[in-house]
């Protein structure tokens, strides 16, 4: 069973992955969404995820399937202590904030992720911002940054 915070996070994640606002997530949207949150699953891993959700080839994922899978993932994967992860992320924020403005802009994020070996398209960077930029100002402050990366690492 998931907490109300988990439910809210799962809903936000589903909406962020659903690029075309169709109410379902295509395989392509799933791959892009997973990449945006720092996961780069192989084709086999995508097939396993789809099978686990009960989704057949060519079908899209509805919210209930997505929610059930995410709830199971949260339960099955013991998580790192939230405070430790948050502190580590606050320290790493400076690596992303190249101009020391106190914010991470899209271009800064793209450059750092590219330097770390991530190959994100401009659309994928935009999607990452859609998830992270809660106040809609086109940049990520330290708390938004921590929240973006904590949601995938620590069970809330």
Tab-separated table of C-alpha atoms in Angstrom:
chain	number	residue	atom	x	y	z
A	1	UNK	CA	0.000	0.000	0.000
A	2	UNK	CA	1.291	3.452	-0.879
A	3	UNK	CA	1.135	6.621	1.176
A	4	UNK	CA	-0.726	9.741	-0.005
A	5	UNK	CA	2.684	11.297	-0.790
A	6	UNK	CA	3.593	8.281	-2.926
A	7	UNK	CA	0.237	8.499	-4.710
A	8	UNK	CA	0.798	12.188	-5.450
A	9	UNK	CA	4.306	11.486	-6.737
A	10	UNK	CA	3.090	8.618	-8.919
A	11	UNK	CA	0.359	10.857	-10.389
A	12	UNK	CA	2.877	13.651	-11.111
A	13	UNK	CA	5.269	11.189	-12.715
A	14	UNK	CA	2.501	9.710	-14.870
A	15	UNK	CA	1.459	13.175	-16.054
A	16	UNK	CA	5.068	14.115	-16.819
A	17	UNK	CA	5.616	10.910	-18.825
A	18	UNK	CA	2.343	11.423	-20.754
A	19	UNK	CA	3.821	13.970	-23.200
A	20	UNK	CA	0.780	14.189	-25.450
A	21	UNK	CA	-1.724	14.352	-22.556
A	22	UNK	CA	-3.607	11.358	-23.951
A	23	UNK	CA	-4.229	9.821	-20.538
A	24	UNK	CA	-1.901	6.924	-21.316
A	25	UNK	CA	1.831	6.404	-21.771
A	26	UNK	CA	3.203	4.967	-25.007
A	27	UNK	CA	6.352	2.847	-25.060
A	28	UNK	CA	8.213	5.831	-26.502
A	29	UNK	CA	6.951	8.121	-23.720
A	30	UNK	CA	7.945	5.523	-21.109
A	31	UNK	CA	11.497	5.298	-22.469
A	32	UNK	CA	11.867	9.083	-22.607
A	33	UNK	CA	10.392	9.532	-19.143
A	34	UNK	CA	12.674	6.939	-17.607
A	35	UNK	CA	15.701	8.574	-19.230
A	36	UNK	CA	14.646	11.950	-17.842
A	37	UNK	CA	14.666	10.605	-14.294
A	38	UNK	CA	18.096	9.081	-14.718
A	39	UNK	CA	17.268	5.541	-15.796
A	40	UNK	CA	18.322	4.159	-19.158
A	41	UNK	CA	16.675	0.732	-19.439
A	42	UNK	CA	17.603	-1.706	-22.189
A	43	UNK	CA	14.995	-3.048	-24.614
A	44	UNK	CA	14.805	-6.204	-22.516
A	45	UNK	CA	14.208	-4.194	-19.345
A	46	UNK	CA	11.450	-2.219	-21.097
A	47	UNK	CA	9.832	-5.518	-22.161
A	48	UNK	CA	10.034	-6.769	-18.568
A	49	UNK	CA	8.454	-3.554	-17.276
A	50	UNK	CA	5.674	-3.845	-19.855
A	51	UNK	CA	5.072	-7.510	-18.997
A	52	UNK	CA	4.950	-6.669	-15.302
A	53	UNK	CA	2.271	-4.069	-16.030
A	54	UNK	CA	0.314	-6.504	-18.176
A	55	UNK	CA	0.766	-4.390	-21.302
A	56	UNK	CA	1.039	-6.153	-24.646
A	57	UNK	CA	3.249	-5.009	-27.523
A	58	UNK	CA	1.783	-1.962	-29.244
A	59	UNK	CA	-0.465	-1.019	-26.319
A	60	UNK	CA	-0.171	2.038	-24.104
A	61	UNK	CA	0.026	2.089	-20.313
A	62	UNK	CA	-2.962	3.458	-18.433
A	63	UNK	CA	-2.702	5.201	-15.077
A	64	UNK	CA	-3.820	2.177	-13.051
A	65	UNK	CA	-1.180	-0.072	-14.631
A	66	UNK	CA	1.501	2.562	-14.065
A	67	UNK	CA	0.399	3.198	-10.485
A	68	UNK	CA	0.350	-0.511	-9.606
A	69	UNK	CA	3.833	-1.022	-11.035
A	70	UNK	CA	5.269	2.029	-9.256
A	71	UNK	CA	3.674	1.040	-5.943
A	72	UNK	CA	5.189	-2.441	-6.263
A	73	UNK	CA	8.574	-0.938	-7.130
A	74	UNK	CA	8.483	1.287	-4.032
A	75	UNK	CA	7.621	-1.725	-1.862
A	76	UNK	CA	10.146	-4.117	-3.428
A	77	UNK	CA	13.152	-1.796	-3.407
A	78	UNK	CA	14.450	-0.803	0.002
A	79	UNK	CA	15.523	2.786	-0.161
A	80	UNK	CA	18.439	4.829	1.046
A	81	UNK	CA	17.925	7.137	4.014
A	82	UNK	CA	16.158	10.226	2.674
A	83	UNK	CA	18.169	12.778	4.676
A	84	UNK	CA	21.489	11.320	3.492
A	85	UNK	CA	20.408	11.430	-0.142
A	86	UNK	CA	19.042	14.967	0.190
A	87	UNK	CA	22.298	16.197	1.753
A	88	UNK	CA	24.369	14.555	-0.992
A	89	UNK	CA	22.148	16.116	-3.657
A	90	UNK	CA	22.437	19.577	-2.111
A	91	UNK	CA	26.222	19.222	-2.278
A	92	UNK	CA	26.121	18.047	-5.906
A	93	UNK	CA	23.832	20.938	-6.921
A	94	UNK	CA	26.907	23.172	-7.266
A	95	UNK	CA	28.325	20.860	-9.921
A	96	UNK	CA	25.226	21.579	-12.032
A	97	UNK	CA	25.062	25.301	-11.187
A	98	UNK	CA	28.073	26.263	-13.325
A	99	UNK	CA	27.449	30.034	-13.241
A	100	UNK	CA	26.843	30.000	-9.451
A	101	UNK	CA	23.484	31.761	-9.874
A	102	UNK	CA	21.729	29.564	-7.324
A	103	UNK	CA	19.715	27.975	-10.125
A	104	UNK	CA	20.255	25.305	-12.753
A	105	UNK	CA	19.098	26.349	-16.203
A	106	UNK	CA	18.293	23.849	-18.948
A	107	UNK	CA	21.588	24.379	-20.739
A	108	UNK	CA	23.611	23.834	-17.554
A	109	UNK	CA	21.744	20.619	-16.859
A	110	UNK	CA	22.212	19.395	-20.424
A	111	UNK	CA	25.965	20.133	-20.366
A	112	UNK	CA	26.575	18.361	-17.068
A	113	UNK	CA	24.493	15.317	-18.011
A	114	UNK	CA	26.258	15.138	-21.387
A	115	UNK	CA	29.585	15.310	-19.557
A	116	UNK	CA	28.445	12.378	-17.416
A	117	UNK	CA	27.697	10.345	-20.551
A	118	UNK	CA	23.951	11.004	-20.774
A	119	UNK	CA	22.682	11.782	-24.263
A	120	UNK	CA	19.518	13.783	-23.771
A	121	UNK	CA	17.650	15.463	-26.600
A	122	UNK	CA	16.375	19.017	-26.097
A	123	UNK	CA	12.902	17.503	-25.665
A	124	UNK	CA	14.134	15.198	-22.910
A	125	UNK	CA	15.749	18.122	-21.101
A	126	UNK	CA	12.420	19.976	-21.461
A	127	UNK	CA	10.609	16.980	-19.942
A	128	UNK	CA	13.030	16.885	-17.035
A	129	UNK	CA	12.238	20.539	-16.411
A	130	UNK	CA	8.519	19.855	-16.663
A	131	UNK	CA	8.937	17.422	-13.768
A	132	UNK	CA	11.344	19.545	-11.712
A	133	UNK	CA	10.385	23.172	-12.272
A	134	UNK	CA	7.431	23.335	-9.892
A	135	UNK	CA	7.131	27.136	-9.987
A	136	UNK	CA	7.443	27.342	-13.797
A	137	UNK	CA	10.266	29.894	-13.922
A	138	UNK	CA	12.396	27.920	-16.419
A	139	UNK	CA	15.128	27.111	-13.945
A	140	UNK	CA	15.611	24.684	-11.089
A	141	UNK	CA	16.420	25.951	-7.606
A	142	UNK	CA	18.238	23.786	-5.079
A	143	UNK	CA	15.073	22.391	-3.468
A	144	UNK	CA	13.485	21.563	-6.841
A	145	UNK	CA	16.738	19.841	-7.807
A	146	UNK	CA	16.758	17.793	-4.613
A	147	UNK	CA	13.084	16.876	-5.065
A	148	UNK	CA	13.646	15.843	-8.715
A	149	UNK	CA	16.435	13.407	-7.945
A	150	UNK	CA	15.194	12.286	-4.525
A	151	UNK	CA	11.897	11.010	-5.918
A	152	UNK	CA	13.698	8.291	-7.864
A	153	UNK	CA	16.135	7.361	-5.096
A	154	UNK	CA	14.223	7.560	-1.848
A	155	UNK	CA	10.825	6.162	-1.027
A	156	UNK	CA	8.663	8.944	0.374
